[in-house]
Coordinates of C-alpha atoms in Angstrom, one line a residue:
M1 CA -13.4 -24.2 -15.1
Q2 CA -12.9 -24.9 -18.4
T3 CA -14.9 -25.6 -21.3
S4 CA -14.2 -26.9 -25.0
M5 CA -16.1 -26.5 -28.2
Y6 CA -15.0 -28.6 -31.2
F7 CA -15.6 -27.3 -34.6
T8 CA -14.8 -28.8 -38.1
S9 CA -14.5 -27.0 -41.4
P10 CA -16.4 -27.6 -44.6
V11 CA -12.8 -28.3 -46.1
S12 CA -12.9 -32.4 -46.1
G13 CA -14.3 -32.1 -42.8
G14 CA -11.6 -30.9 -41.0
W15 CA -9.8 -27.6 -40.0
L16 CA -6.2 -27.8 -41.2
R17 CA -5.8 -31.0 -43.3
T18 CA -2.5 -30.5 -45.2
A19 CA -2.2 -33.1 -48.1
P20 CA -0.1 -31.4 -50.6
S21 CA -2.9 -31.1 -53.1
L22 CA -5.0 -29.5 -50.8
L23 CA -5.8 -25.6 -50.6
L24 CA -6.6 -24.8 -46.9
L25 CA -9.3 -22.0 -47.1
L26 CA -9.4 -20.4 -43.5
S27 CA -12.5 -18.7 -41.8
L28 CA -13.7 -17.0 -39.0
L29 CA -14.9 -18.9 -35.8
T30 CA -17.6 -17.6 -33.4
A31 CA -17.1 -16.5 -30.3
F32 CA -17.2 -18.8 -26.8
S33 CA -18.0 -17.7 -23.5
G34 CA -16.4 -19.1 -20.4
F35 CA -18.8 -20.1 -17.2
G36 CA -19.1 -17.5 -14.3
Q37 CA -18.1 -18.0 -10.8
T38 CA -19.2 -16.1 -7.7
I39 CA -16.6 -13.6 -6.7
T40 CA -16.1 -11.4 -2.9
T41 CA -14.3 -8.5 -2.7
S42 CA -14.0 -7.2 0.7
F43 CA -13.1 -3.7 1.9
A44 CA -11.5 -3.0 5.1
Y45 CA -11.1 0.2 7.2
N46 CA -7.5 1.4 5.8
G47 CA -6.5 4.4 8.5
A48 CA -4.2 4.1 11.4
N49 CA -5.6 5.1 14.3
G50 CA -9.6 5.1 13.8
T51 CA -10.0 8.7 12.8
D52 CA -7.9 8.5 9.5
G53 CA -8.6 7.0 6.3
S54 CA -9.2 7.2 2.5
P55 CA -11.6 6.3 0.1
Q56 CA -11.3 3.2 -2.1
F57 CA -12.7 2.2 -5.2
F58 CA -14.3 -0.8 -6.9
T59 CA -14.8 -1.1 -11.1
I60 CA -17.6 -2.8 -12.0
P61 CA -16.4 -5.6 -14.5
T62 CA -17.8 -6.0 -17.7
G63 CA -20.9 -8.3 -17.8
V64 CA -21.7 -7.5 -14.2
T65 CA -25.2 -6.3 -13.7
E66 CA -25.9 -6.6 -10.1
L67 CA -23.9 -6.5 -6.6
T68 CA -24.8 -7.7 -3.4
V69 CA -23.2 -5.6 -0.5
V70 CA -23.1 -6.1 3.2
A71 CA -22.1 -3.0 4.7
F72 CA -21.1 -2.4 8.5
G73 CA -20.5 1.0 10.4
A74 CA -18.0 1.5 12.5
E75 CA -18.6 1.5 16.9
G76 CA -17.9 4.3 18.8
S77 CA -15.4 4.5 21.8
G78 CA -15.3 3.8 25.4
L79 CA -16.6 1.3 27.8
D80 CA -19.7 0.2 26.4
A81 CA -20.2 2.1 23.4
G82 CA -22.6 2.0 20.6
K83 CA -22.3 -0.9 18.2
G84 CA -22.6 -0.1 14.2
G85 CA -25.3 -0.6 12.0
R86 CA -25.9 -3.5 9.6
V87 CA -27.1 -3.0 5.9
D88 CA -27.8 -6.0 3.6
A89 CA -28.5 -4.8 0.1
V90 CA -28.7 -6.0 -3.3
L91 CA -27.7 -3.1 -6.2
T92 CA -28.1 -3.0 -9.8
V93 CA -25.4 -1.6 -11.8
A94 CA -24.3 -1.0 -15.4
P95 CA -21.0 -1.2 -16.1
P96 CA -18.1 0.2 -16.4
Q97 CA -18.8 2.5 -14.0
T98 CA -16.4 3.0 -10.2
L99 CA -18.0 2.9 -7.1
T100 CA -16.3 5.4 -4.2
I101 CA -16.4 3.5 -1.3
Y102 CA -15.6 4.9 2.3
V103 CA -15.0 2.5 5.3
G104 CA -15.8 3.9 9.0
G105 CA -13.5 3.9 11.6
Q106 CA -13.6 3.1 15.4
P107 CA -11.6 5.8 17.5
I108 CA -9.8 4.9 20.3
S109 CA -9.8 8.0 22.1
S110 CA -12.5 11.2 22.2
M111 CA -12.1 12.1 18.4
G112 CA -14.6 10.8 16.0
G113 CA -14.4 8.1 13.8
Y114 CA -13.3 8.3 10.7
N115 CA -16.2 9.1 8.2
G116 CA -18.6 11.2 10.1
G117 CA -18.2 10.2 13.9
G118 CA -18.6 13.0 16.4
N119 CA -16.0 13.9 18.7
G120 CA -16.9 13.2 22.6
I121 CA -15.2 15.7 25.4
N122 CA -12.4 14.8 27.7
V123 CA -12.9 11.3 28.6
A124 CA -16.1 10.6 26.7
G125 CA -15.8 8.6 23.5
G126 CA -16.1 9.7 20.2
G127 CA -18.9 8.4 17.9
G128 CA -17.6 5.5 15.2
G129 CA -17.7 6.4 11.5
A130 CA -20.5 5.2 8.9
T131 CA -19.4 3.0 6.0
D132 CA -20.7 3.9 2.5
I133 CA -20.8 3.7 -0.9
R134 CA -21.0 6.5 -3.4
S135 CA -21.6 6.7 -6.8
G136 CA -21.0 9.3 -9.7
G137 CA -18.9 11.5 -7.4
S138 CA -17.4 11.7 -3.9
A139 CA -19.7 14.2 -2.3
L140 CA -22.1 13.3 0.8
A141 CA -25.1 13.8 -2.1
N142 CA -23.4 10.6 -4.2
R143 CA -24.1 8.1 -1.3
I144 CA -26.2 5.6 -2.6
L145 CA -25.7 3.0 0.7
V146 CA -25.0 4.0 4.3
A147 CA -24.2 1.8 7.3
G148 CA -24.7 3.9 10.5
G149 CA -21.7 4.1 13.2
G150 CA -22.7 4.0 16.7
G151 CA -22.1 6.5 19.8
G152 CA -19.3 6.8 22.0
S153 CA -19.8 6.5 25.8
G154 CA -20.4 9.5 28.2
S155 CA -20.4 9.3 31.7
N156 CA -22.2 11.4 34.6
L157 CA -22.1 11.0 38.4
D158 CA -23.8 7.4 38.3
G159 CA -20.9 6.2 36.4
P160 CA -20.1 5.1 32.7
R161 CA -23.2 5.7 30.5
P162 CA -23.3 3.6 27.5
G163 CA -23.0 4.8 23.3
Y164 CA -26.4 4.3 21.5
A165 CA -26.6 1.7 18.8
G166 CA -25.7 2.9 15.1
G167 CA -27.8 2.1 12.2
G168 CA -31.3 1.5 11.2
L169 CA -33.6 4.1 9.6
I170 CA -33.3 6.2 12.8
G171 CA -30.0 5.7 14.6
G172 CA -30.5 4.5 18.5
G173 CA -30.8 7.4 21.3
A174 CA -32.4 8.5 24.6
Q175 CA -36.1 7.4 25.0
F176 CA -36.5 10.8 26.9
G177 CA -34.7 13.8 26.1
N178 CA -31.4 14.2 23.9
P179 CA -29.3 12.6 22.4
K180 CA -31.3 11.4 19.5
G181 CA -30.3 9.3 16.5
G182 CA -29.7 10.3 13.0
N183 CA -33.0 9.6 10.9
Q184 CA -33.4 9.6 7.0
V185 CA -34.2 13.8 7.0
A186 CA -32.2 15.3 9.4
G187 CA -29.1 15.1 12.3
G188 CA -29.9 14.0 15.6
D189 CA -29.8 16.4 18.5
L190 CA -27.8 17.5 19.4
G191 CA -25.7 18.6 16.7
G192 CA -26.1 15.8 14.2
T193 CA -25.9 16.9 10.5
L194 CA -26.1 15.2 7.3
G195 CA -23.1 12.7 7.0
V196 CA -21.5 13.9 10.4
G197 CA -22.3 12.7 14.4
G198 CA -22.8 15.8 17.0
D199 CA -19.6 16.6 19.4
G200 CA -20.4 15.8 22.9
F201 CA -20.0 18.7 25.5
Q202 CA -19.1 18.9 29.1
G203 CA -22.0 19.0 31.5
A204 CA -22.4 19.8 35.3
I205 CA -22.1 15.8 36.1
G206 CA -20.3 14.7 33.4
P207 CA -19.1 14.6 29.8
G208 CA -21.2 13.6 26.6
G209 CA -20.4 11.3 23.8
G210 CA -20.1 11.7 20.4
G211 CA -22.7 10.7 17.7
G212 CA -22.3 8.2 15.4
G213 CA -21.7 8.8 11.9
G214 CA -24.6 7.9 9.0
Y215 CA -26.9 8.6 6.2
Y216 CA -27.5 11.7 9.3
G217 CA -25.6 11.5 12.6
G218 CA -26.6 10.6 15.5
G219 CA -27.1 13.5 17.9
A220 CA -24.7 14.5 21.2
T221 CA -25.1 15.9 24.3
S222 CA -23.6 16.3 28.2
D223 CA -23.8 13.7 30.9
D224 CA -24.3 10.5 28.2
G225 CA -23.1 8.7 25.4
G226 CA -23.7 9.7 22.0
A227 CA -27.0 9.0 19.4
G228 CA -26.4 6.3 16.6
G229 CA -25.8 7.7 13.2
S230 CA -28.7 6.7 10.8
S231 CA -28.4 3.9 7.7
F232 CA -30.0 4.6 4.4
T233 CA -30.3 2.9 1.1
G234 CA -31.2 4.6 -2.4
S235 CA -31.5 4.0 -5.9
P236 CA -30.0 1.5 -7.6
V237 CA -30.9 -0.6 -4.6
T238 CA -33.5 -2.7 -5.2
A239 CA -33.7 -5.1 -2.2
F240 CA -32.6 -4.2 1.2
T241 CA -32.2 -5.1 5.4
H242 CA -31.3 -2.8 7.6
T243 CA -30.5 -3.8 11.5
Q244 CA -29.5 -1.4 14.1
G245 CA -26.5 -2.0 16.6
V246 CA -24.3 -5.4 15.7
N247 CA -20.9 -4.1 14.7
N248 CA -17.9 -4.4 16.9
G249 CA -14.5 -2.7 16.1
N250 CA -14.0 -0.9 12.7
G251 CA -16.5 -0.7 10.0
G252 CA -16.2 -3.1 7.0
L253 CA -17.8 -3.7 3.7
T254 CA -18.2 -6.7 1.0
I255 CA -19.1 -7.1 -2.6
T256 CA -20.1 -9.9 -4.2
Y257 CA -21.0 -10.7 -7.7
I258 CA -21.2 -13.3 -10.4
S259 CA -18.5 -13.1 -13.2
P260 CA -19.6 -14.4 -16.5
G261 CA -15.7 -14.9 -17.3
P262 CA -14.4 -14.0 -20.3
S263 CA -15.7 -14.4 -24.3
L264 CA -13.1 -16.2 -26.7
A265 CA -13.1 -15.5 -30.5
V266 CA -10.5 -17.1 -32.9
N267 CA -9.6 -15.7 -36.0
A268 CA -7.7 -17.2 -39.2
T269 CA -6.2 -15.7 -42.0
H270 CA -8.9 -15.6 -45.0
N271 CA -6.0 -16.4 -47.7
P272 CA -6.1 -19.9 -49.0
V273 CA -3.2 -21.9 -47.6
C274 CA -1.1 -24.6 -49.6
A275 CA 0.7 -27.3 -47.4
G276 CA 4.0 -26.2 -46.1
N277 CA 3.1 -23.1 -46.0
S278 CA 2.2 -20.7 -42.7
V279 CA -1.0 -19.2 -41.4
V280 CA -1.9 -16.8 -38.2
L281 CA -4.5 -17.7 -35.9
S282 CA -5.5 -14.7 -33.8
A283 CA -7.6 -15.1 -30.2
T284 CA -9.8 -12.2 -29.1
A285 CA -10.9 -12.1 -25.3
T286 CA -13.7 -10.0 -24.2
G287 CA -15.5 -9.7 -21.0
G288 CA -14.5 -11.0 -17.5
T289 CA -11.6 -9.0 -15.9
T290 CA -8.7 -7.9 -17.2
P291 CA -5.4 -8.6 -17.7
Y292 CA -5.8 -11.5 -20.1
S293 CA -3.6 -14.2 -20.6
Y294 CA -3.1 -16.8 -23.6
T295 CA -1.7 -20.3 -23.9
W296 CA -1.7 -22.1 -27.0
T297 CA -1.1 -25.4 -27.9
A298 CA -0.4 -27.5 -30.9
P299 CA -0.9 -30.5 -32.3
A300 CA 2.1 -33.0 -33.3
G301 CA 3.6 -32.0 -36.5
V302 CA 2.7 -28.2 -36.5
T303 CA 5.5 -25.9 -35.2
L304 CA 4.1 -22.6 -33.6
T305 CA 6.7 -20.2 -35.1
S306 CA 6.0 -17.5 -32.6
P307 CA 5.5 -17.4 -28.6
A308 CA 2.9 -20.0 -27.1
N309 CA 1.3 -17.1 -24.4
A310 CA 0.8 -14.7 -27.4
S311 CA -2.8 -13.5 -28.1
S312 CA -1.6 -14.5 -31.9
V313 CA 0.5 -17.3 -33.0
T314 CA 2.1 -18.4 -36.7
V315 CA 1.7 -21.7 -37.5
S316 CA 3.9 -23.8 -39.9
V317 CA 1.7 -26.6 -41.6
G318 CA 3.3 -30.0 -42.4
N319 CA 2.5 -32.0 -45.6
T320 CA 0.9 -34.4 -43.8
G321 CA -2.7 -35.4 -44.7
A322 CA -3.9 -35.4 -40.9
V323 CA -7.1 -32.9 -39.2
R324 CA -4.8 -30.6 -37.3
N325 CA -6.6 -29.4 -33.6
F326 CA -5.3 -26.5 -32.2
T327 CA -6.3 -25.5 -28.3
V328 CA -6.1 -21.7 -26.9
T329 CA -7.0 -20.6 -23.6
V330 CA -7.8 -17.4 -22.0
S331 CA -7.5 -16.8 -18.3
D332 CA -8.9 -12.8 -17.2
G333 CA -8.1 -11.3 -14.0
T334 CA -9.7 -13.1 -11.6
N335 CA -8.7 -17.0 -13.3
L336 CA -11.8 -17.3 -14.9
T337 CA -11.2 -19.4 -18.1
A338 CA -13.0 -19.6 -22.2
T339 CA -11.4 -22.3 -24.2
R340 CA -11.5 -22.9 -28.1
V341 CA -10.4 -26.4 -29.4
V342 CA -10.0 -25.4 -33.5

């Protein structure tokens, strides 16, 4: 996307009019901002086996004040494991700020999934990990959005027992007895805690699956699947929707925002310059996403004596009496541009 603005000088109606008798007075140009575009950044689970992983980071670009987020918790492991929850939310933000993102893993065995999944016992499946955003630190207390993970599957004498769904304000769990899903104030019975699902244990008739990770983790028991972890939205979330039990596999997260693009100001030396002399034109970009790159284009009869891709160029002015228009374009790190013609 590219937009041009045209300016004339108060001196003889043009910017660089270079008749031999004319003294050129160069002045400061006002800034011009490029138009924005919608940008989506995706974060996937980054571990190797569903149980490991590491935090990821998102730095809010200059000029961005609102983010739209879609987050998915991970599914538990085992036959008919509980699916992860989904959270759709709008966040009000203030750059420069860096958010820390944890994407939950789906385990492939009885071990709990990355980011809070509880362990299954023996052949029972582990709980899926939660996906969350943290602001101001990396502790569980810094979470501002959580999508809960699903519970791992278990079994009893009747055969496999499915894990319960993750997500929602209360994670999925048994209608009667245990395990119970995590909620907004406590982990589910048995064993669910802040951020972490409970561990399944062996019973007389079968093993229990692990609870899903979440804002509060889902509980676990014997002879049954693990319960789901709860989802959560807190400040600075301004709008949200929770959906329970919709995601297969690993967790994931997308952040969408409107980049305002860079702003561009052009400055010229203030001293009067006679035809045949030189002048320095300097471009300064702000906003958008770094790094910036610059491209200058000179009119016929004018020589750039410094690289055309520099932020500042030295111009050698000829002796013809024509108006000289120069073009400078800045591109930011997302390929948004702003262009000035002077």
